[in-house]
Amino acid sequence: MYQISNFTDNDDVKTLSQMGPFSVIEYQRDLSVTPGSAVTAYYCSQMNVKKRQLVCDLSHAQVTIQAGAMQWMLGNVNATTGIKGVGDLFGKAVRGKATGESAIKPEYTGDGILVLEPTYRHLILMDAADWGGSVVLDDGLFLACDSRLKHKAVMRENFSSAVAGREGLFNLSLNGSGIFCIESECPKEELVEITLQNDVLKIDGNYAIAWSGTLDFTVERSGKSLIGSAASGEGLVNVYRGTGKVLMMPTAKMPNI
């Protein structure tokens, strides 16, 4: 048996949320500073720029993570590629190329502890059941999930408008039952959740970070004609149609830290 001290029980570490096998911890202050970086570290802590980590308890469920995200693991933990044959490898390679995600996402099994690399982005836990068992993520947001969730590349309805809008043609979709974690540039408290009932949502820019797999997603002109789009000053917009949910950031994407 193992024992972990001065980690989650440290008074500088706060557990923000727990769901399924996942816990999100946050360091309240950066104590590893020098005289030259102390002022920056102080103002970072005041403005919610803090290091966060995802802790995975594999005794609750096996997990799949983004490639290269593991920092350390303890106890009975086994890592696999999650590849189940040549056909599966080819399919995942194609999906990874299409979505911009890593082709191989390692799976971890056992009953030990897995801790992922620290990040200054906001780690948000969500339940796929709240999305009707199918959720589509914006590029680069996936961090980890219950391995029961199946990964799929979903294609947009309109090829030409996706290219014109300089948005990816494919997005990563998670399907099934389980908890997943995304890395967001905005905290959960600032995210806007919109529920559609046979309605239409149009967004000028890729502010949406997740949406129900039941929604049709296209990129279209904001007006009915080129002249109308030019007059509105908006041009192309992201359009979500049908019944489902959209999770949206209130601000434009910020530079990575």
One Martini backbone bead per residue (centre of mass of N, CA, C, O) as a GRO file, in nm:
protein
  257
    1MET     BB    1   0.100   0.033   0.015
    2TYR     BB    2   0.018   0.377  -0.008
    3GLN     BB    3   0.134   0.722   0.061
    4ILE     BB    4   0.015   1.064   0.054
    5SER     BB    5   0.197   1.366   0.105
    6ASN     BB    6   0.169   1.694   0.041
    7PHE     BB    7  -0.085   1.746  -0.154
    8THR     BB    8  -0.409   1.760  -0.104
    9ASP     BB    9  -0.324   1.836   0.212
   10ASN     BB   10  -0.237   2.104   0.129
   11ASP     BB   11  -0.299   2.446   0.207
   12ASP     BB   12  -0.238   2.525  -0.115
   13VAL     BB   13  -0.461   2.308  -0.180
   14LYS     BB   14  -0.753   2.284  -0.397
   15THR     BB   15  -1.063   2.136  -0.439
   16LEU     BB   16  -1.290   2.199  -0.697
   17SER     BB   17  -1.354   1.899  -0.822
   18GLN     BB   18  -1.579   1.598  -0.846
   19MET     BB   19  -1.582   1.317  -1.090
   20GLY     BB   20  -1.561   1.019  -1.059
   21PRO     BB   21  -1.213   0.975  -1.123
   22PHE     BB   22  -1.208   1.294  -1.083
   23SER     BB   23  -0.976   1.566  -0.985
   24VAL     BB   24  -0.955   1.915  -0.915
   25ILE     BB   25  -0.667   2.107  -0.867
   26GLU     BB   26  -0.543   2.403  -0.677
   27TYR     BB   27  -0.301   2.653  -0.662
   28GLN     BB   28  -0.303   2.939  -0.469
   29ARG     BB   29   0.017   2.943  -0.484
   30ASP     BB   30   0.342   3.041  -0.590
   31LEU     BB   31   0.629   2.923  -0.413
   32SER     BB   32   0.832   2.902  -0.672
   33VAL     BB   33   1.021   3.176  -0.618
   34THR     BB   34   1.169   3.480  -0.698
   35PRO     BB   35   1.243   3.803  -0.671
   36GLY     BB   36   1.173   3.848  -0.983
   37SER     BB   37   0.874   3.672  -0.960
   38ALA     BB   38   0.691   3.763  -0.718
   39VAL     BB   39   0.502   3.978  -0.839
   40THR     BB   40   0.375   3.804  -1.057
   41ALA     BB   41   0.269   3.580  -0.865
   42TYR     BB   42   0.081   3.760  -0.701
   43TYR     BB   43  -0.106   3.865  -0.935
   44CYS     BB   44  -0.192   3.588  -1.033
   45SER     BB   45  -0.344   3.503  -0.772
   46GLN     BB   46  -0.549   3.752  -0.785
   47MET     BB   47  -0.635   3.665  -1.110
   48ASN     BB   48  -0.659   3.342  -1.142
   49VAL     BB   49  -0.352   3.252  -1.198
   50LYS     BB   50  -0.337   2.902  -1.186
   51LYS     BB   51  -0.249   2.599  -1.093
   52ARG     BB   52  -0.356   2.284  -1.248
   53GLN     BB   53  -0.492   1.950  -1.174
   54LEU     BB   54  -0.534   1.607  -1.269
   55VAL     BB   55  -0.693   1.350  -1.082
   56CYS     BB   56  -0.675   0.985  -1.103
   57ASP     BB   57  -0.899   0.725  -0.998
   58LEU     BB   58  -0.883   0.390  -1.102
   59SER     BB   59  -1.098   0.255  -0.905
   60HIS     BB   60  -1.347   0.382  -1.074
   61ALA     BB   61  -1.182   0.412  -1.360
   62GLN     BB   62  -1.084   0.404  -1.665
   63VAL     BB   63  -0.853   0.606  -1.863
   64THR     BB   64  -0.834   0.874  -2.106
   65ILE     BB   65  -0.566   1.057  -2.261
   66GLN     BB   66  -0.367   1.285  -2.356
   67ALA     BB   67  -0.090   1.299  -2.509
   68GLY     BB   68   0.158   1.383  -2.265
   69ALA     BB   69  -0.008   1.439  -1.974
   70MET     BB   70   0.166   1.279  -1.795
   71GLN     BB   71   0.343   1.285  -1.475
   72TRP     BB   72   0.218   1.068  -1.254
   73MET     BB   73   0.233   0.736  -1.094
   74LEU     BB   74   0.050   0.509  -0.859
   75GLY     BB   75   0.071   0.188  -0.837
   76ASN     BB   76  -0.176   0.009  -1.005
   77VAL     BB   77  -0.052   0.086  -1.326
   78ASN     BB   78  -0.166   0.071  -1.670
   79ALA     BB   79  -0.037   0.119  -1.998
   80THR     BB   80  -0.201   0.191  -2.307
   81THR     BB   81  -0.293   0.262  -2.643
   82GLY     BB   82  -0.588   0.142  -2.736
   83ILE     BB   83  -0.511  -0.066  -2.948
   84LYS     BB   84  -0.707  -0.325  -3.156
   85GLY     BB   85  -0.546  -0.289  -3.425
   86VAL     BB   86  -0.496  -0.197  -3.745
   87GLY     BB   87  -0.777  -0.069  -3.794
   88ASP     BB   88  -0.773   0.109  -3.539
   89LEU     BB   89  -0.517   0.268  -3.607
   90PHE     BB   90  -0.619   0.391  -3.870
   91GLY     BB   91  -0.870   0.533  -3.756
   92LYS     BB   92  -0.714   0.712  -3.547
   93ALA     BB   93  -0.530   0.853  -3.750
   94VAL     BB   94  -0.754   0.987  -3.914
   95ARG     BB   95  -0.892   1.134  -3.679
   96GLY     BB   96  -0.643   1.297  -3.585
   97LYS     BB   97  -0.598   1.446  -3.853
   98ALA     BB   98  -0.883   1.582  -3.863
   99THR     BB   99  -0.889   1.714  -3.551
  100GLY     BB  100  -0.581   1.756  -3.419
  101GLU     BB  101  -0.543   1.520  -3.259
  102SER     BB  102  -0.421   1.265  -3.117
  103ALA     BB  103  -0.416   0.947  -3.230
  104ILE     BB  104  -0.298   0.852  -2.947
  105LYS     BB  105  -0.475   0.756  -2.649
  106PRO     BB  106  -0.404   0.671  -2.353
  107GLU     BB  107  -0.461   0.394  -2.134
  108TYR     BB  108  -0.572   0.350  -1.788
  109THR     BB  109  -0.518   0.095  -1.548
  110GLY     BB  110  -0.653  -0.009  -1.233
  111ASP     BB  111  -0.595   0.125  -0.867
  112GLY     BB  112  -0.455   0.390  -0.891
  113ILE     BB  113  -0.261   0.687  -0.956
  114LEU     BB  114  -0.320   0.976  -1.173
  115VAL     BB  115  -0.114   1.253  -1.288
  116LEU     BB  116  -0.125   1.552  -1.442
  117GLU     BB  117  -0.023   1.812  -1.586
  118PRO     BB  118   0.020   2.126  -1.536
  119THR     BB  119  -0.208   2.418  -1.560
  120TYR     BB  120  -0.360   2.743  -1.647
  121ARG     BB  121  -0.599   2.620  -1.720
  122HIS     BB  122  -0.931   2.521  -1.720
  123LEU     BB  123  -1.084   2.255  -1.541
  124ILE     BB  124  -1.360   2.063  -1.678
  125LEU     BB  125  -1.627   1.881  -1.561
  126MET     BB  126  -1.824   1.623  -1.735
  127ASP     BB  127  -2.137   1.476  -1.834
  128ALA     BB  128  -2.259   1.298  -2.095
  129ALA     BB  129  -2.559   1.279  -1.995
  130ASP     BB  130  -2.607   1.599  -2.025
  131TRP     BB  131  -2.571   1.534  -2.364
  132GLY     BB  132  -2.713   1.259  -2.450
  133GLY     BB  133  -2.430   1.093  -2.509
  134SER     BB  134  -2.337   1.356  -2.699
  135VAL     BB  135  -2.023   1.533  -2.767
  136VAL     BB  136  -1.876   1.829  -2.898
  137LEU     BB  137  -1.544   1.949  -2.958
  138ASP     BB  138  -1.321   2.166  -2.962
  139ASP     BB  139  -1.020   2.226  -3.048
  140GLY     BB  140  -0.793   2.121  -2.787
  141LEU     BB  141  -0.979   2.037  -2.516
  142PHE     BB  142  -0.895   1.762  -2.464
  143LEU     BB  143  -0.784   1.546  -2.180
  144ALA     BB  144  -1.017   1.350  -2.044
  145CYS     BB  145  -1.161   1.008  -1.988
  146ASP     BB  146  -1.372   0.776  -1.980
  147SER     BB  147  -1.321   0.475  -2.154
  148ARG     BB  148  -1.627   0.434  -2.237
  149LEU     BB  149  -1.580   0.652  -2.426
  150LYS     BB  150  -1.629   0.737  -2.756
  151HIS     BB  151  -1.446   0.812  -3.046
  152LYS     BB  152  -1.524   1.078  -3.291
  153ALA     BB  153  -1.540   1.202  -3.616
  154VAL     BB  154  -1.698   1.502  -3.712
  155MET     BB  155  -1.872   1.640  -3.978
  156ARG     BB  156  -1.953   1.890  -4.154
  157GLU     BB  157  -2.208   1.991  -4.364
  158ASN     BB  158  -2.015   2.234  -4.482
  159PHE     BB  159  -1.734   2.250  -4.662
  160SER     BB  160  -1.694   2.538  -4.787
  161SER     BB  161  -1.758   2.707  -4.525
  162ALA     BB  162  -1.537   2.589  -4.347
  163VAL     BB  163  -1.302   2.689  -4.518
  164ALA     BB  164  -1.384   2.993  -4.526
  165GLY     BB  165  -1.388   3.004  -4.195
  166ARG     BB  166  -1.132   2.855  -4.081
  167GLU     BB  167  -1.244   2.581  -3.998
  168GLY     BB  168  -1.271   2.282  -3.908
  169LEU     BB  169  -1.412   1.994  -4.052
  170PHE     BB  170  -1.344   1.856  -3.775
  171ASN     BB  171  -1.458   1.686  -3.472
  172LEU     BB  172  -1.468   1.584  -3.148
  173SER     BB  173  -1.643   1.292  -3.026
  174LEU     BB  174  -1.841   1.194  -2.742
  175ASN     BB  175  -1.965   0.855  -2.660
  176GLY     BB  176  -2.186   0.784  -2.393
  177SER     BB  177  -2.063   0.686  -2.069
  178GLY     BB  178  -1.930   0.959  -1.873
  179ILE     BB  179  -1.644   1.130  -1.780
  180PHE     BB  180  -1.505   1.459  -1.860
  181CYS     BB  181  -1.216   1.666  -1.965
  182ILE     BB  182  -1.147   2.012  -2.002
  183GLU     BB  183  -0.966   2.285  -2.159
  184SER     BB  184  -1.010   2.615  -2.055
  185GLU     BB  185  -0.991   2.973  -2.091
  186CYS     BB  186  -1.245   2.959  -1.912
  187PRO     BB  187  -1.434   2.961  -1.659
  188LYS     BB  188  -1.723   2.814  -1.560
  189GLU     BB  189  -1.860   3.087  -1.453
  190GLU     BB  190  -1.844   3.216  -1.770
  191LEU     BB  191  -2.015   3.014  -1.901
  192VAL     BB  192  -2.250   2.970  -2.163
  193GLU     BB  193  -2.576   2.820  -2.158
  194ILE     BB  194  -2.753   2.675  -2.439
  195THR     BB  195  -3.093   2.589  -2.511
  196LEU     BB  196  -3.238   2.393  -2.769
  197GLN     BB  197  -3.570   2.397  -2.948
  198ASN     BB  198  -3.587   2.395  -3.253
  199ASP     BB  199  -3.332   2.588  -3.316
  200VAL     BB  200  -3.114   2.888  -3.355
  201LEU     BB  201  -2.754   2.941  -3.353
  202LYS     BB  202  -2.546   3.240  -3.387
  203ILE     BB  203  -2.183   3.277  -3.429
  204ASP     BB  204  -1.915   3.513  -3.418
  205GLY     BB  205  -1.727   3.266  -3.393
  206ASN     BB  206  -1.530   3.036  -3.177
  207TYR     BB  207  -1.691   3.026  -2.875
  208ALA     BB  208  -1.755   2.742  -2.890
  209ILE     BB  209  -1.670   2.433  -2.698
  210ALA     BB  210  -1.965   2.290  -2.685
  211TRP     BB  211  -2.189   2.029  -2.826
  212SER     BB  212  -2.439   1.863  -2.931
  213GLY     BB  213  -2.470   1.585  -3.144
  214THR     BB  214  -2.771   1.675  -3.247
  215LEU     BB  215  -2.643   1.907  -3.387
  216ASP     BB  216  -2.622   2.124  -3.651
  217PHE     BB  217  -2.306   2.217  -3.810
  218THR     BB  218  -2.231   2.538  -3.951
  219VAL     BB  219  -2.111   2.764  -4.211
  220GLU     BB  220  -2.234   3.100  -4.264
  221ARG     BB  221  -2.396   3.351  -4.372
  222SER     BB  222  -2.546   3.614  -4.205
  223GLY     BB  223  -2.680   3.654  -4.470
  224LYS     BB  224  -2.866   3.592  -4.764
  225SER     BB  225  -2.630   3.766  -4.877
  226LEU     BB  226  -2.344   3.917  -4.960
  227ILE     BB  227  -2.453   4.203  -4.910
  228GLY     BB  228  -2.573   4.150  -4.629
  229SER     BB  229  -2.306   4.064  -4.496
  230ALA     BB  230  -2.153   4.327  -4.556
  231ALA     BB  231  -2.352   4.520  -4.407
  232SER     BB  232  -2.319   4.382  -4.117
  233GLY     BB  233  -1.997   4.293  -4.077
  234GLU     BB  234  -1.973   3.961  -4.031
  235GLY     BB  235  -2.029   3.735  -4.243
  236LEU     BB  236  -1.935   3.461  -4.094
  237VAL     BB  237  -2.110   3.190  -3.920
  238ASN     BB  238  -2.198   2.994  -3.659
  239VAL     BB  239  -2.426   2.707  -3.682
  240TYR     BB  240  -2.700   2.590  -3.466
  241ARG     BB  241  -2.922   2.307  -3.510
  242GLY     BB  242  -3.197   2.224  -3.299
  243THR     BB  243  -3.152   1.987  -3.030
  244GLY     BB  244  -2.975   2.131  -2.750
  245LYS     BB  245  -2.638   2.219  -2.656
  246VAL     BB  246  -2.436   2.519  -2.567
  247LEU     BB  247  -2.097   2.606  -2.498
  248MET     BB  248  -1.990   2.944  -2.410
  249MET     BB  249  -1.786   3.202  -2.455
  250PRO     BB  250  -1.762   3.557  -2.378
  251THR     BB  251  -1.475   3.543  -2.509
  252ALA     BB  252  -1.205   3.551  -2.659
  253LYS     BB  253  -0.935   3.402  -2.729
  254MET     BB  254  -0.652   3.335  -2.550
  255PRO     BB  255  -0.346   3.318  -2.486
  256ASN     BB  256  -0.121   3.103  -2.413
  257ILE     BB  257   0.056   3.009  -2.097
   0.00000   0.00000   0.00000
